[in-house]
JSON list of C-alpha atoms in Angstrom, two decimals:
[
{"chain": "A", "resi": 1, "resn": "UNK", "atom": "CA", "xyz": [3.27, -18.58, -31.85]},
{"chain": "A", "resi": 2, "resn": "UNK", "atom": "CA", "xyz": [5.10, -19.50, -35.37]},
{"chain": "A", "resi": 3, "resn": "UNK", "atom": "CA", "xyz": [3.92, -19.25, -38.47]},
{"chain": "A", "resi": 4, "resn": "UNK", "atom": "CA", "xyz": [3.48, -22.70, -39.09]},
{"chain": "A", "resi": 5, "resn": "UNK", "atom": "CA", "xyz": [1.26, -23.03, -35.56]},
{"chain": "A", "resi": 6, "resn": "UNK", "atom": "CA", "xyz": [-1.27, -21.02, -36.39]},
{"chain": "A", "resi": 7, "resn": "UNK", "atom": "CA", "xyz": [-4.87, -22.41, -35.58]},
{"chain": "A", "resi": 8, "resn": "UNK", "atom": "CA", "xyz": [-7.51, -22.86, -38.27]},
{"chain": "A", "resi": 9, "resn": "UNK", "atom": "CA", "xyz": [-9.94, -20.50, -39.26]},
{"chain": "A", "resi": 10, "resn": "UNK", "atom": "CA", "xyz": [-13.16, -20.51, -37.86]},
{"chain": "A", "resi": 11, "resn": "UNK", "atom": "CA", "xyz": [-15.03, -21.69, -40.71]},
{"chain": "A", "resi": 12, "resn": "UNK", "atom": "CA", "xyz": [-12.24, -24.58, -41.48]},
{"chain": "A", "resi": 13, "resn": "UNK", "atom": "CA", "xyz": [-12.92, -25.41, -37.18]},
{"chain": "A", "resi": 14, "resn": "UNK", "atom": "CA", "xyz": [-16.78, -25.45, -37.69]},
{"chain": "A", "resi": 15, "resn": "UNK", "atom": "CA", "xyz": [-16.64, -27.77, -40.93]},
{"chain": "A", "resi": 16, "resn": "UNK", "atom": "CA", "xyz": [-13.78, -29.98, -38.86]},
{"chain": "A", "resi": 17, "resn": "UNK", "atom": "CA", "xyz": [-15.76, -30.64, -36.20]},
{"chain": "A", "resi": 18, "resn": "UNK", "atom": "CA", "xyz": [-18.66, -31.91, -38.45]},
{"chain": "A", "resi": 19, "resn": "UNK", "atom": "CA", "xyz": [-16.64, -35.41, -38.79]},
{"chain": "A", "resi": 20, "resn": "UNK", "atom": "CA", "xyz": [-16.11, -35.47, -35.05]},
{"chain": "A", "resi": 21, "resn": "UNK", "atom": "CA", "xyz": [-18.19, -37.98, -33.00]},
{"chain": "A", "resi": 22, "resn": "UNK", "atom": "CA", "xyz": [-20.25, -36.37, -29.87]},
{"chain": "A", "resi": 23, "resn": "UNK", "atom": "CA", "xyz": [-17.71, -37.44, -27.50]},
{"chain": "A", "resi": 24, "resn": "UNK", "atom": "CA", "xyz": [-14.78, -35.63, -29.17]},
{"chain": "A", "resi": 25, "resn": "UNK", "atom": "CA", "xyz": [-17.06, -32.36, -29.20]},
{"chain": "A", "resi": 26, "resn": "UNK", "atom": "CA", "xyz": [-17.64, -32.52, -25.55]},
{"chain": "A", "resi": 27, "resn": "UNK", "atom": "CA", "xyz": [-13.78, -33.23, -25.28]},
{"chain": "A", "resi": 28, "resn": "UNK", "atom": "CA", "xyz": [-12.91, -30.35, -27.45]},
{"chain": "A", "resi": 29, "resn": "UNK", "atom": "CA", "xyz": [-15.23, -27.82, -25.25]},
{"chain": "A", "resi": 30, "resn": "UNK", "atom": "CA", "xyz": [-13.37, -29.57, -22.11]},
{"chain": "A", "resi": 31, "resn": "UNK", "atom": "CA", "xyz": [-9.99, -28.61, -23.75]},
{"chain": "A", "resi": 32, "resn": "UNK", "atom": "CA", "xyz": [-10.86, -25.21, -24.54]},
{"chain": "A", "resi": 33, "resn": "UNK", "atom": "CA", "xyz": [-12.48, -24.19, -21.48]},
{"chain": "A", "resi": 34, "resn": "UNK", "atom": "CA", "xyz": [-9.14, -25.55, -19.70]},
{"chain": "A", "resi": 35, "resn": "UNK", "atom": "CA", "xyz": [-6.46, -23.53, -22.13]},
{"chain": "A", "resi": 36, "resn": "UNK", "atom": "CA", "xyz": [-9.28, -20.62, -21.09]},
{"chain": "A", "resi": 37, "resn": "UNK", "atom": "CA", "xyz": [-8.55, -21.19, -17.43]},
{"chain": "A", "resi": 38, "resn": "UNK", "atom": "CA", "xyz": [-4.77, -20.92, -17.86]},
{"chain": "A", "resi": 39, "resn": "UNK", "atom": "CA", "xyz": [-4.94, -17.64, -20.19]},
{"chain": "A", "resi": 40, "resn": "UNK", "atom": "CA", "xyz": [-7.13, -16.24, -17.43]},
{"chain": "A", "resi": 41, "resn": "UNK", "atom": "CA", "xyz": [-4.48, -17.47, -14.83]},
{"chain": "A", "resi": 42, "resn": "UNK", "atom": "CA", "xyz": [-1.49, -16.12, -17.09]},
{"chain": "A", "resi": 43, "resn": "UNK", "atom": "CA", "xyz": [-3.46, -12.55, -17.41]},
{"chain": "A", "resi": 44, "resn": "UNK", "atom": "CA", "xyz": [-4.09, -12.20, -13.76]},
{"chain": "A", "resi": 45, "resn": "UNK", "atom": "CA", "xyz": [-0.44, -13.05, -12.75]},
{"chain": "A", "resi": 46, "resn": "UNK", "atom": "CA", "xyz": [0.74, -10.70, -15.27]},
{"chain": "A", "resi": 47, "resn": "UNK", "atom": "CA", "xyz": [-1.18, -7.80, -14.14]},
{"chain": "A", "resi": 48, "resn": "UNK", "atom": "CA", "xyz": [0.02, -8.61, -10.48]},
{"chain": "A", "resi": 49, "resn": "UNK", "atom": "CA", "xyz": [3.62, -8.37, -11.82]},
{"chain": "A", "resi": 50, "resn": "UNK", "atom": "CA", "xyz": [2.88, -5.32, -13.59]},
{"chain": "A", "resi": 51, "resn": "UNK", "atom": "CA", "xyz": [1.36, -3.48, -10.71]},
{"chain": "A", "resi": 52, "resn": "UNK", "atom": "CA", "xyz": [3.35, -4.96, -7.88]},
{"chain": "A", "resi": 53, "resn": "UNK", "atom": "CA", "xyz": [7.12, -5.18, -9.80]},
{"chain": "A", "resi": 54, "resn": "UNK", "atom": "CA", "xyz": [7.08, -4.13, -13.14]},
{"chain": "A", "resi": 55, "resn": "UNK", "atom": "CA", "xyz": [9.14, -0.54, -13.31]},
{"chain": "A", "resi": 56, "resn": "UNK", "atom": "CA", "xyz": [9.67, 0.33, -16.70]},
{"chain": "A", "resi": 57, "resn": "UNK", "atom": "CA", "xyz": [7.20, 1.88, -18.87]},
{"chain": "A", "resi": 58, "resn": "UNK", "atom": "CA", "xyz": [8.15, -0.41, -21.85]},
{"chain": "A", "resi": 59, "resn": "UNK", "atom": "CA", "xyz": [8.24, -3.39, -19.82]},
{"chain": "A", "resi": 60, "resn": "UNK", "atom": "CA", "xyz": [4.36, -2.61, -18.97]},
{"chain": "A", "resi": 61, "resn": "UNK", "atom": "CA", "xyz": [3.39, -1.65, -22.60]},
{"chain": "A", "resi": 62, "resn": "UNK", "atom": "CA", "xyz": [4.80, -5.09, -23.94]},
{"chain": "A", "resi": 63, "resn": "UNK", "atom": "CA", "xyz": [3.34, -7.26, -20.73]},
{"chain": "A", "resi": 64, "resn": "UNK", "atom": "CA", "xyz": [0.14, -5.51, -21.53]},
{"chain": "A", "resi": 65, "resn": "UNK", "atom": "CA", "xyz": [0.45, -6.21, -24.97]},
{"chain": "A", "resi": 66, "resn": "UNK", "atom": "CA", "xyz": [0.63, -10.14, -23.95]},
{"chain": "A", "resi": 67, "resn": "UNK", "atom": "CA", "xyz": [-2.61, -9.78, -22.19]},
{"chain": "A", "resi": 68, "resn": "UNK", "atom": "CA", "xyz": [-4.31, -7.97, -24.76]},
{"chain": "A", "resi": 69, "resn": "UNK", "atom": "CA", "xyz": [-3.10, -10.83, -27.14]},
{"chain": "A", "resi": 70, "resn": "UNK", "atom": "CA", "xyz": [-4.60, -13.38, -24.60]},
{"chain": "A", "resi": 71, "resn": "UNK", "atom": "CA", "xyz": [-7.55, -11.88, -24.40]},
{"chain": "A", "resi": 72, "resn": "UNK", "atom": "CA", "xyz": [-7.92, -12.04, -28.17]},
{"chain": "A", "resi": 73, "resn": "UNK", "atom": "CA", "xyz": [-7.25, -15.68, -27.82]},
{"chain": "A", "resi": 74, "resn": "UNK", "atom": "CA", "xyz": [-9.59, -15.90, -25.27]},
{"chain": "A", "resi": 75, "resn": "UNK", "atom": "CA", "xyz": [-12.12, -14.57, -27.45]},
{"chain": "A", "resi": 76, "resn": "UNK", "atom": "CA", "xyz": [-11.38, -16.88, -30.72]},
{"chain": "A", "resi": 77, "resn": "UNK", "atom": "CA", "xyz": [-11.79, -19.50, -28.28]},
{"chain": "A", "resi": 78, "resn": "UNK", "atom": "CA", "xyz": [-15.28, -18.82, -27.13]},
{"chain": "A", "resi": 79, "resn": "UNK", "atom": "CA", "xyz": [-16.37, -18.10, -30.77]},
{"chain": "A", "resi": 80, "resn": "UNK", "atom": "CA", "xyz": [-15.21, -21.78, -31.05]},
{"chain": "A", "resi": 81, "resn": "UNK", "atom": "CA", "xyz": [-17.17, -23.19, -28.33]},
{"chain": "A", "resi": 82, "resn": "UNK", "atom": "CA", "xyz": [-20.15, -21.32, -29.51]},
{"chain": "A", "resi": 83, "resn": "UNK", "atom": "CA", "xyz": [-19.25, -23.35, -32.86]},
{"chain": "A", "resi": 84, "resn": "UNK", "atom": "CA", "xyz": [-19.33, -26.56, -30.23]},
{"chain": "A", "resi": 85, "resn": "UNK", "atom": "CA", "xyz": [-22.89, -25.69, -28.98]},
{"chain": "A", "resi": 86, "resn": "UNK", "atom": "CA", "xyz": [-24.48, -25.07, -32.49]},
{"chain": "A", "resi": 87, "resn": "UNK", "atom": "CA", "xyz": [-22.69, -28.26, -34.04]},
{"chain": "A", "resi": 88, "resn": "UNK", "atom": "CA", "xyz": [-24.04, -30.20, -31.12]},
{"chain": "A", "resi": 89, "resn": "UNK", "atom": "CA", "xyz": [-27.55, -28.66, -31.33]},
{"chain": "A", "resi": 90, "resn": "UNK", "atom": "CA", "xyz": [-27.84, -29.36, -34.97]},
{"chain": "A", "resi": 91, "resn": "UNK", "atom": "CA", "xyz": [-27.24, -32.85, -34.41]},
{"chain": "A", "resi": 92, "resn": "UNK", "atom": "CA", "xyz": [-30.47, -33.07, -32.07]},
{"chain": "A", "resi": 93, "resn": "UNK", "atom": "CA", "xyz": [-28.31, -33.20, -28.57]},
{"chain": "A", "resi": 94, "resn": "UNK", "atom": "CA", "xyz": [-29.39, -30.45, -26.29]},
{"chain": "A", "resi": 95, "resn": "UNK", "atom": "CA", "xyz": [-26.53, -28.41, -25.12]},
{"chain": "A", "resi": 96, "resn": "UNK", "atom": "CA", "xyz": [-26.28, -28.06, -21.30]},
{"chain": "A", "resi": 97, "resn": "UNK", "atom": "CA", "xyz": [-23.46, -26.24, -19.94]},
{"chain": "A", "resi": 98, "resn": "UNK", "atom": "CA", "xyz": [-23.67, -25.05, -16.45]},
{"chain": "A", "resi": 99, "resn": "UNK", "atom": "CA", "xyz": [-20.64, -23.33, -14.59]},
{"chain": "A", "resi": 100, "resn": "UNK", "atom": "CA", "xyz": [-19.83, -25.24, -11.17]},
{"chain": "A", "resi": 101, "resn": "UNK", "atom": "CA", "xyz": [-17.56, -23.17, -8.92]},
{"chain": "A", "resi": 102, "resn": "UNK", "atom": "CA", "xyz": [-14.89, -25.29, -7.35]},
{"chain": "A", "resi": 103, "resn": "UNK", "atom": "CA", "xyz": [-12.40, -23.94, -5.39]},
{"chain": "A", "resi": 104, "resn": "UNK", "atom": "CA", "xyz": [-8.82, -25.20, -6.06]},
{"chain": "A", "resi": 105, "resn": "UNK", "atom": "CA", "xyz": [-5.35, -24.07, -5.17]},
{"chain": "A", "resi": 106, "resn": "UNK", "atom": "CA", "xyz": [-3.35, -22.89, -7.86]},
{"chain": "A", "resi": 107, "resn": "UNK", "atom": "CA", "xyz": [0.21, -21.90, -6.73]},
{"chain": "A", "resi": 108, "resn": "UNK", "atom": "CA", "xyz": [-0.82, -21.98, -2.88]},
{"chain": "A", "resi": 109, "resn": "UNK", "atom": "CA", "xyz": [-3.79, -19.48, -3.94]},
{"chain": "A", "resi": 110, "resn": "UNK", "atom": "CA", "xyz": [-7.09, -19.83, -3.16]},
{"chain": "A", "resi": 111, "resn": "UNK", "atom": "CA", "xyz": [-8.94, -19.01, -6.39]},
{"chain": "A", "resi": 112, "resn": "UNK", "atom": "CA", "xyz": [-12.20, -20.34, -7.57]},
{"chain": "A", "resi": 113, "resn": "UNK", "atom": "CA", "xyz": [-12.56, -22.03, -11.16]},
{"chain": "A", "resi": 114, "resn": "UNK", "atom": "CA", "xyz": [-15.23, -22.82, -13.26]},
{"chain": "A", "resi": 115, "resn": "UNK", "atom": "CA", "xyz": [-15.94, -26.29, -14.99]},
{"chain": "A", "resi": 116, "resn": "UNK", "atom": "CA", "xyz": [-18.12, -26.99, -17.63]},
{"chain": "A", "resi": 117, "resn": "UNK", "atom": "CA", "xyz": [-20.98, -29.12, -16.91]},
{"chain": "A", "resi": 118, "resn": "UNK", "atom": "CA", "xyz": [-21.70, -30.68, -20.77]},
{"chain": "A", "resi": 119, "resn": "UNK", "atom": "CA", "xyz": [-25.13, -32.84, -21.08]},
{"chain": "A", "resi": 120, "resn": "UNK", "atom": "CA", "xyz": [-24.80, -33.20, -16.96]},
{"chain": "A", "resi": 121, "resn": "UNK", "atom": "CA", "xyz": [-21.23, -34.34, -16.67]},
{"chain": "A", "resi": 122, "resn": "UNK", "atom": "CA", "xyz": [-18.19, -32.61, -15.52]},
{"chain": "A", "resi": 123, "resn": "UNK", "atom": "CA", "xyz": [-14.59, -32.27, -16.43]},
{"chain": "A", "resi": 124, "resn": "UNK", "atom": "CA", "xyz": [-13.38, -35.95, -17.82]},
{"chain": "A", "resi": 125, "resn": "UNK", "atom": "CA", "xyz": [-16.62, -37.70, -16.88]},
{"chain": "A", "resi": 126, "resn": "UNK", "atom": "CA", "xyz": [-17.87, -36.74, -20.42]},
{"chain": "A", "resi": 127, "resn": "UNK", "atom": "CA", "xyz": [-19.32, -39.38, -22.85]},
{"chain": "A", "resi": 128, "resn": "UNK", "atom": "CA", "xyz": [-16.36, -41.76, -24.14]},
{"chain": "A", "resi": 129, "resn": "UNK", "atom": "CA", "xyz": [-17.54, -43.76, -27.51]},
{"chain": "A", "resi": 130, "resn": "UNK", "atom": "CA", "xyz": [-17.36, -47.42, -26.75]},
{"chain": "A", "resi": 131, "resn": "UNK", "atom": "CA", "xyz": [-14.39, -47.98, -29.41]},
{"chain": "A", "resi": 132, "resn": "UNK", "atom": "CA", "xyz": [-12.18, -45.89, -26.97]},
{"chain": "A", "resi": 133, "resn": "UNK", "atom": "CA", "xyz": [-13.05, -48.32, -24.57]},
{"chain": "A", "resi": 134, "resn": "UNK", "atom": "CA", "xyz": [-12.36, -51.25, -25.60]},
{"chain": "A", "resi": 135, "resn": "UNK", "atom": "CA", "xyz": [-9.02, -50.67, -27.40]},
{"chain": "A", "resi": 136, "resn": "UNK", "atom": "CA", "xyz": [-5.70, -51.52, -26.51]},
{"chain": "A", "resi": 137, "resn": "UNK", "atom": "CA", "xyz": [-3.69, -48.35, -24.86]},
{"chain": "A", "resi": 138, "resn": "UNK", "atom": "CA", "xyz": [-0.87, -48.42, -27.68]},
{"chain": "A", "resi": 139, "resn": "UNK", "atom": "CA", "xyz": [-3.72, -48.56, -30.43]},
{"chain": "A", "resi": 140, "resn": "UNK", "atom": "CA", "xyz": [-5.38, -45.31, -28.76]},
{"chain": "A", "resi": 141, "resn": "UNK", "atom": "CA", "xyz": [-1.85, -43.65, -28.80]},
{"chain": "A", "resi": 142, "resn": "UNK", "atom": "CA", "xyz": [-1.21, -44.35, -32.23]},
{"chain": "A", "resi": 143, "resn": "UNK", "atom": "CA", "xyz": [-4.44, -43.22, -33.29]},
{"chain": "A", "resi": 144, "resn": "UNK", "atom": "CA", "xyz": [-4.22, -40.02, -31.37]},
{"chain": "A", "resi": 145, "resn": "UNK", "atom": "CA", "xyz": [-1.20, -38.98, -33.19]},
{"chain": "A", "resi": 146, "resn": "UNK", "atom": "CA", "xyz": [-3.21, -39.08, -36.60]},
{"chain": "A", "resi": 147, "resn": "UNK", "atom": "CA", "xyz": [-6.24, -36.71, -37.56]},
{"chain": "A", "resi": 148, "resn": "UNK", "atom": "CA", "xyz": [-7.65, -33.61, -37.29]},
{"chain": "A", "resi": 149, "resn": "UNK", "atom": "CA", "xyz": [-5.97, -30.79, -34.85]},
{"chain": "A", "resi": 150, "resn": "UNK", "atom": "CA", "xyz": [-8.36, -28.64, -33.71]}
]
């Protein structure tokens, strides 16, 4: 990741999410869970490559370094989910997140992935703000380009 694109600190993230509507908090959880799933899949593929194909010790160490870096990012993302949970509960809402097992195919292989259920909804079925549903697509796109990126 480049120096210009560093994620915000956890303290700044906790402060920023206070301004988000509840639907955006739920959306952020879904987005983070999706990112975690991709990092885990990437790590799995890297481990398989190391075990099956990689011959050079220096290449193995480099790839293991990438795996460790991904694990660190996953830990940070889990910290962000905990902050989102705290924010939801501080608003007087119940945090309901269950793991649902769903069989999906990734590159032709059967894998099991989890998708969170938040306040009784799964995936993109999260609650949406009324204004999002009533805005024109071009207004929504323009609005999505502005704001705080978490």
